[in-house]
mmCIF file of C-alpha atoms in Angstrom:
data_model
loop_
_atom_site.group_PDB
_atom_site.id
_atom_site.type_symbol
_atom_site.label_atom_id
_atom_site.label_comp_id
_atom_site.label_asym_id
_atom_site.label_seq_id
_atom_site.Cartn_x
_atom_site.Cartn_y
_atom_site.Cartn_z
ATOM 1 C CA UNK A 1 143.463 128.859 4.378
ATOM 2 C CA UNK A 2 147.057 127.356 4.750
ATOM 3 C CA UNK A 3 149.363 127.260 1.917
ATOM 4 C CA UNK A 4 150.628 123.681 0.748
ATOM 5 C CA UNK A 5 154.322 123.226 0.825
ATOM 6 C CA UNK A 6 156.328 122.023 -2.147
ATOM 7 C CA UNK A 7 159.954 121.110 -1.990
ATOM 8 C CA UNK A 8 162.350 120.779 -4.583
ATOM 9 C CA UNK A 9 165.809 118.907 -4.972
ATOM 10 C CA UNK A 10 169.312 119.891 -6.894
ATOM 11 C CA UNK A 11 169.856 116.170 -7.225
ATOM 12 C CA UNK A 12 170.550 116.341 -11.256
ATOM 13 C CA UNK A 13 172.803 119.496 -10.807
ATOM 14 C CA UNK A 14 174.918 118.909 -8.086
ATOM 15 C CA UNK A 15 178.146 117.067 -8.668
ATOM 16 C CA UNK A 16 178.493 116.149 -5.155
ATOM 17 C CA UNK A 17 175.320 113.698 -5.737
ATOM 18 C CA UNK A 18 177.854 112.057 -8.144
ATOM 19 C CA UNK A 19 178.976 108.486 -7.962
ATOM 20 C CA UNK A 20 180.983 107.799 -11.095
ATOM 21 C CA UNK A 21 179.511 104.230 -12.023
ATOM 22 C CA UNK A 22 178.517 103.081 -15.638
ATOM 23 C CA UNK A 23 175.558 101.478 -16.951
ATOM 24 C CA UNK A 24 174.807 98.816 -19.512
ATOM 25 C CA UNK A 25 171.624 98.640 -21.735
ATOM 26 C CA UNK A 26 170.687 95.439 -23.811
ATOM 27 C CA UNK A 27 170.867 97.238 -27.104
ATOM 28 C CA UNK A 28 174.379 98.022 -26.718
ATOM 29 C CA UNK A 29 175.589 101.757 -27.528
ATOM 30 C CA UNK A 30 172.701 102.876 -29.534
ATOM 31 C CA UNK A 31 170.266 102.048 -26.651
ATOM 32 C CA UNK A 32 172.920 103.752 -24.251
ATOM 33 C CA UNK A 33 172.751 106.917 -26.280
ATOM 34 C CA UNK A 34 169.006 106.791 -26.588
ATOM 35 C CA UNK A 35 168.776 106.280 -22.882
ATOM 36 C CA UNK A 36 170.994 109.035 -22.065
ATOM 37 C CA UNK A 37 169.290 111.606 -24.058
ATOM 38 C CA UNK A 38 165.988 110.553 -22.552
ATOM 39 C CA UNK A 39 167.264 111.020 -19.083
ATOM 40 C CA UNK A 40 168.650 114.454 -19.424
ATOM 41 C CA UNK A 41 165.248 115.470 -21.160
ATOM 42 C CA UNK A 42 162.924 113.723 -18.876
ATOM 43 C CA UNK A 43 161.304 111.995 -21.876
ATOM 44 C CA UNK A 44 159.683 108.619 -21.574
ATOM 45 C CA UNK A 45 161.769 105.364 -22.935
ATOM 46 C CA UNK A 46 160.907 102.099 -24.205
ATOM 47 C CA UNK A 47 161.642 99.406 -21.323
ATOM 48 C CA UNK A 48 163.794 97.467 -23.681
ATOM 49 C CA UNK A 49 166.133 100.549 -23.670
ATOM 50 C CA UNK A 50 166.451 100.758 -19.853
ATOM 51 C CA UNK A 51 169.841 99.632 -18.158
ATOM 52 C CA UNK A 52 169.901 96.254 -17.065
ATOM 53 C CA UNK A 53 173.208 96.584 -14.828
ATOM 54 C CA UNK A 54 175.457 98.936 -13.294
ATOM 55 C CA UNK A 55 179.236 98.706 -13.120
ATOM 56 C CA UNK A 56 182.117 100.353 -11.272
ATOM 57 C CA UNK A 57 183.997 103.301 -13.251
ATOM 58 C CA UNK A 58 186.217 105.748 -11.773
ATOM 59 C CA UNK A 59 184.512 104.914 -8.431
ATOM 60 C CA UNK A 60 184.337 101.461 -6.535
ATOM 61 C CA UNK A 61 182.079 102.130 -3.743
ATOM 62 C CA UNK A 62 179.032 104.637 -2.974
ATOM 63 C CA UNK A 63 179.879 107.485 -1.236
ATOM 64 C CA UNK A 64 178.519 107.831 2.344
ATOM 65 C CA UNK A 65 177.281 111.525 1.336
ATOM 66 C CA UNK A 66 175.443 109.133 -1.387
ATOM 67 C CA UNK A 67 174.129 106.546 0.311
ATOM 68 C CA UNK A 68 170.492 106.368 -0.646
ATOM 69 C CA UNK A 69 170.584 108.501 -3.773
ATOM 70 C CA UNK A 70 172.947 109.669 -6.522
ATOM 71 C CA UNK A 71 173.524 110.202 -10.151
ATOM 72 C CA UNK A 72 176.015 108.138 -12.260
ATOM 73 C CA UNK A 73 177.150 109.004 -15.940
ATOM 74 C CA UNK A 74 174.997 110.808 -18.148
ATOM 75 C CA UNK A 75 173.112 112.221 -15.145
ATOM 76 C CA UNK A 76 171.377 108.570 -14.572
ATOM 77 C CA UNK A 77 169.465 108.594 -11.119
ATOM 78 C CA UNK A 78 170.097 105.719 -8.794
ATOM 79 C CA UNK A 79 168.139 104.999 -5.691
ATOM 80 C CA UNK A 80 168.855 102.541 -2.711
ATOM 81 C CA UNK A 81 166.300 99.972 -1.944
ATOM 82 C CA UNK A 82 165.152 101.838 0.938
ATOM 83 C CA UNK A 83 164.222 105.052 -1.078
ATOM 84 C CA UNK A 84 162.736 102.703 -3.629
ATOM 85 C CA UNK A 85 160.650 101.344 -0.764
ATOM 86 C CA UNK A 86 159.272 104.996 -0.090
ATOM 87 C CA UNK A 87 158.641 105.677 -3.577
ATOM 88 C CA UNK A 88 156.430 103.005 -4.179
ATOM 89 C CA UNK A 89 154.315 104.091 -1.150
ATOM 90 C CA UNK A 90 153.440 107.166 -3.326
ATOM 91 C CA UNK A 91 152.118 108.657 -6.759
ATOM 92 C CA UNK A 92 154.849 109.051 -9.075
ATOM 93 C CA UNK A 93 152.793 109.187 -12.125
ATOM 94 C CA UNK A 94 154.561 107.803 -15.377
ATOM 95 C CA UNK A 95 157.988 107.767 -13.879
ATOM 96 C CA UNK A 96 159.604 104.261 -13.394
ATOM 97 C CA UNK A 97 161.937 102.154 -11.278
ATOM 98 C CA UNK A 98 164.076 99.684 -12.826
ATOM 99 C CA UNK A 99 166.066 97.189 -10.641
ATOM 100 C CA UNK A 100 170.070 96.794 -11.457
ATOM 101 C CA UNK A 101 172.300 94.709 -10.043
ATOM 102 C CA UNK A 102 175.861 96.425 -9.506
ATOM 103 C CA UNK A 103 179.035 94.591 -10.849
ATOM 104 C CA UNK A 104 182.426 95.383 -10.742
ATOM 105 C CA UNK A 105 183.116 95.801 -14.171
ATOM 106 C CA UNK A 106 181.270 95.329 -17.865
ATOM 107 C CA UNK A 107 181.697 91.449 -17.361
ATOM 108 C CA UNK A 108 179.583 90.912 -14.668
ATOM 109 C CA UNK A 109 182.259 90.058 -11.981
ATOM 110 C CA UNK A 110 180.486 90.438 -8.609
ATOM 111 C CA UNK A 111 180.616 93.104 -6.289
ATOM 112 C CA UNK A 112 179.487 93.463 -2.749
ATOM 113 C CA UNK A 113 176.401 96.039 -3.188
ATOM 114 C CA UNK A 114 172.972 94.987 -3.545
ATOM 115 C CA UNK A 115 170.954 95.686 -6.305
ATOM 116 C CA UNK A 116 169.604 99.382 -6.681
ATOM 117 C CA UNK A 117 167.117 100.678 -8.717
ATOM 118 C CA UNK A 118 167.380 103.387 -11.892
ATOM 119 C CA UNK A 119 165.229 106.061 -11.285
ATOM 120 C CA UNK A 120 163.560 107.691 -14.713
ATOM 121 C CA UNK A 121 161.387 110.681 -13.612
ATOM 122 C CA UNK A 122 158.965 111.537 -16.934
ATOM 123 C CA UNK A 123 155.866 112.610 -14.943
ATOM 124 C CA UNK A 124 155.717 116.565 -15.698
ATOM 125 C CA UNK A 125 153.464 119.295 -14.021
ATOM 126 C CA UNK A 126 153.796 122.318 -16.305
ATOM 127 C CA UNK A 127 153.106 125.568 -15.075
ATOM 128 C CA UNK A 128 154.581 124.566 -11.585
ATOM 129 C CA UNK A 129 157.314 126.760 -11.735
ATOM 130 C CA UNK A 130 156.982 130.802 -11.704
ATOM 131 C CA UNK A 131 160.206 132.150 -13.040
ATOM 132 C CA UNK A 132 159.027 135.577 -12.477
ATOM 133 C CA UNK A 133 158.837 135.012 -8.523
ATOM 134 C CA UNK A 134 162.086 133.242 -8.243
ATOM 135 C CA UNK A 135 165.616 134.175 -7.597
ATOM 136 C CA UNK A 136 169.202 133.395 -8.995
ATOM 137 C CA UNK A 137 167.641 131.810 -12.372
ATOM 138 C CA UNK A 138 168.510 132.752 -15.829
ATOM 139 C CA UNK A 139 167.904 132.098 -19.467
ATOM 140 C CA UNK A 140 170.361 130.130 -21.375
ATOM 141 C CA UNK A 141 172.692 131.794 -23.561
ATOM 142 C CA UNK A 142 175.344 131.193 -26.379
ATOM 143 C CA UNK A 143 178.440 130.679 -24.641
ATOM 144 C CA UNK A 144 180.204 132.467 -27.465
ATOM 145 C CA UNK A 145 178.176 135.391 -28.320
ATOM 146 C CA UNK A 146 176.142 135.738 -25.015
ATOM 147 C CA UNK A 147 173.172 136.094 -26.824
ATOM 148 C CA UNK A 148 169.679 134.743 -25.384
ATOM 149 C CA UNK A 149 169.082 131.259 -26.991
ATOM 150 C CA UNK A 150 165.715 130.123 -27.941
ATOM 151 C CA UNK A 151 162.943 131.081 -25.397
ATOM 152 C CA UNK A 152 161.466 127.682 -25.365
ATOM 153 C CA UNK A 153 164.732 126.280 -23.640
ATOM 154 C CA UNK A 154 164.416 126.102 -19.800
ATOM 155 C CA UNK A 155 165.542 128.375 -17.310
ATOM 156 C CA UNK A 156 168.654 127.488 -15.557
ATOM 157 C CA UNK A 157 169.950 127.787 -12.002
ATOM 158 C CA UNK A 158 172.618 130.300 -11.015
ATOM 159 C CA UNK A 159 175.254 128.334 -9.226
ATOM 160 C CA UNK A 160 173.100 126.225 -7.282
ATOM 161 C CA UNK A 161 171.854 129.324 -5.603
ATOM 162 C CA UNK A 162 168.366 129.321 -7.019
ATOM 163 C CA UNK A 163 165.114 129.822 -5.007
ATOM 164 C CA UNK A 164 162.329 128.743 -7.080
ATOM 165 C CA UNK A 165 158.782 129.844 -6.708
ATOM 166 C CA UNK A 166 155.680 127.343 -7.453
ATOM 167 C CA UNK A 167 152.103 127.613 -7.827
ATOM 168 C CA UNK A 168 150.147 126.321 -5.036
ATOM 169 C CA UNK A 169 147.989 124.188 -6.887
ATOM 170 C CA UNK A 170 151.120 122.090 -8.304
ATOM 171 C CA UNK A 171 150.793 120.514 -4.769
ATOM 172 C CA UNK A 172 147.783 118.535 -6.044
ATOM 173 C CA UNK A 173 148.430 115.331 -8.107
ATOM 174 C CA UNK A 174 151.587 113.059 -8.011
ATOM 175 C CA UNK A 175 154.070 113.143 -5.347
ATOM 176 C CA UNK A 176 157.374 113.134 -7.440
ATOM 177 C CA UNK A 177 157.222 115.417 -10.630
ATOM 178 C CA UNK A 178 159.246 117.818 -13.065
ATOM 179 C CA UNK A 179 158.488 121.174 -14.892
ATOM 180 C CA UNK A 180 159.694 121.530 -18.419
ATOM 181 C CA UNK A 181 160.504 124.967 -17.833
ATOM 182 C CA UNK A 182 162.878 124.754 -15.492
ATOM 183 C CA UNK A 183 166.323 122.364 -15.939
ATOM 184 C CA UNK A 184 167.637 119.982 -13.355
ATOM 185 C CA UNK A 185 164.975 120.219 -10.691
ATOM 186 C CA UNK A 186 162.692 117.771 -9.156
ATOM 187 C CA UNK A 187 159.785 118.754 -7.296
ATOM 188 C CA UNK A 188 158.264 116.782 -4.380
ATOM 189 C CA UNK A 189 155.053 116.861 -2.458
ATOM 190 C CA UNK A 190 155.343 117.607 1.178
ATOM 191 C CA UNK A 191 153.852 113.941 2.576
ATOM 192 C CA UNK A 192 156.831 112.302 0.230
ATOM 193 C CA UNK A 193 159.767 114.562 1.987
ATOM 194 C CA UNK A 194 158.026 113.717 5.169
ATOM 195 C CA UNK A 195 158.376 110.001 4.591
ATOM 196 C CA UNK A 196 161.942 110.025 3.245
ATOM 197 C CA UNK A 197 162.700 112.001 6.677
ATOM 198 C CA UNK A 198 160.769 109.673 8.679
ATOM 199 C CA UNK A 199 162.738 106.488 7.620
ATOM 200 C CA UNK A 200 166.016 108.321 7.891
ATOM 201 C CA UNK A 201 167.289 108.232 4.235
ATOM 202 C CA UNK A 202 170.499 109.994 4.017
ATOM 203 C CA UNK A 203 172.067 111.551 0.955
ATOM 204 C CA UNK A 204 173.252 114.908 -0.504
ATOM 205 C CA UNK A 205 170.722 114.567 -3.216
ATOM 206 C CA UNK A 206 167.801 114.251 -0.500
ATOM 207 C CA UNK A 207 168.469 117.960 0.459
ATOM 208 C CA UNK A 208 165.307 119.470 0.317
ATOM 209 C CA UNK A 209 164.720 123.415 -0.708
ATOM 210 C CA UNK A 210 161.247 124.605 0.082
ATOM 211 C CA UNK A 211 159.984 126.657 -2.556
ATOM 212 C CA UNK A 212 158.106 129.626 -2.367
ATOM 213 C CA UNK A 213 154.464 129.562 -2.904
ATOM 214 C CA UNK A 214 152.498 132.016 -4.905
#
């Protein structure tokens, strides 16, 4: 029997996928802080806390290398309308997409960019990642003492040179997910990756690495 194919992306850990836009949440600073923490930890968040618009910060446009997928401040993930259309054809489980207009500033001065979508990945498949069969990963250490931190913390990639191994059974179920055992990595089914490539989506965030099946 042929092994399934599972892909992963370094979208969240690659600074070249960043477009420095900011975001606004209806509840103000406290909501933005709660949303930021939840985004970095893949935690669900109440819809009332989700951003209601983005606005220019250091960047005033979307780089060509980030056309269809990028991250903004606080590692918030953003999709183009075309990418959103693909994702809605697949099972993303509990993950959510929030439509957000993009303004020139926080006063909502209009821009020439169409609405985009904030992607909140909250669907987990624990046990996907196999650390003992993966390459260029490490346990987090204290930056001063270099002592190993809690074993409950997720593994980290070494300089984006990671080569991840996964269990074959992880291919079953949803098409987009994370594993709490590895930081800043999203996993995708082969059928989702094929659909992304078929419609010609372009972005450094959508450069996929094929995981080793064990």
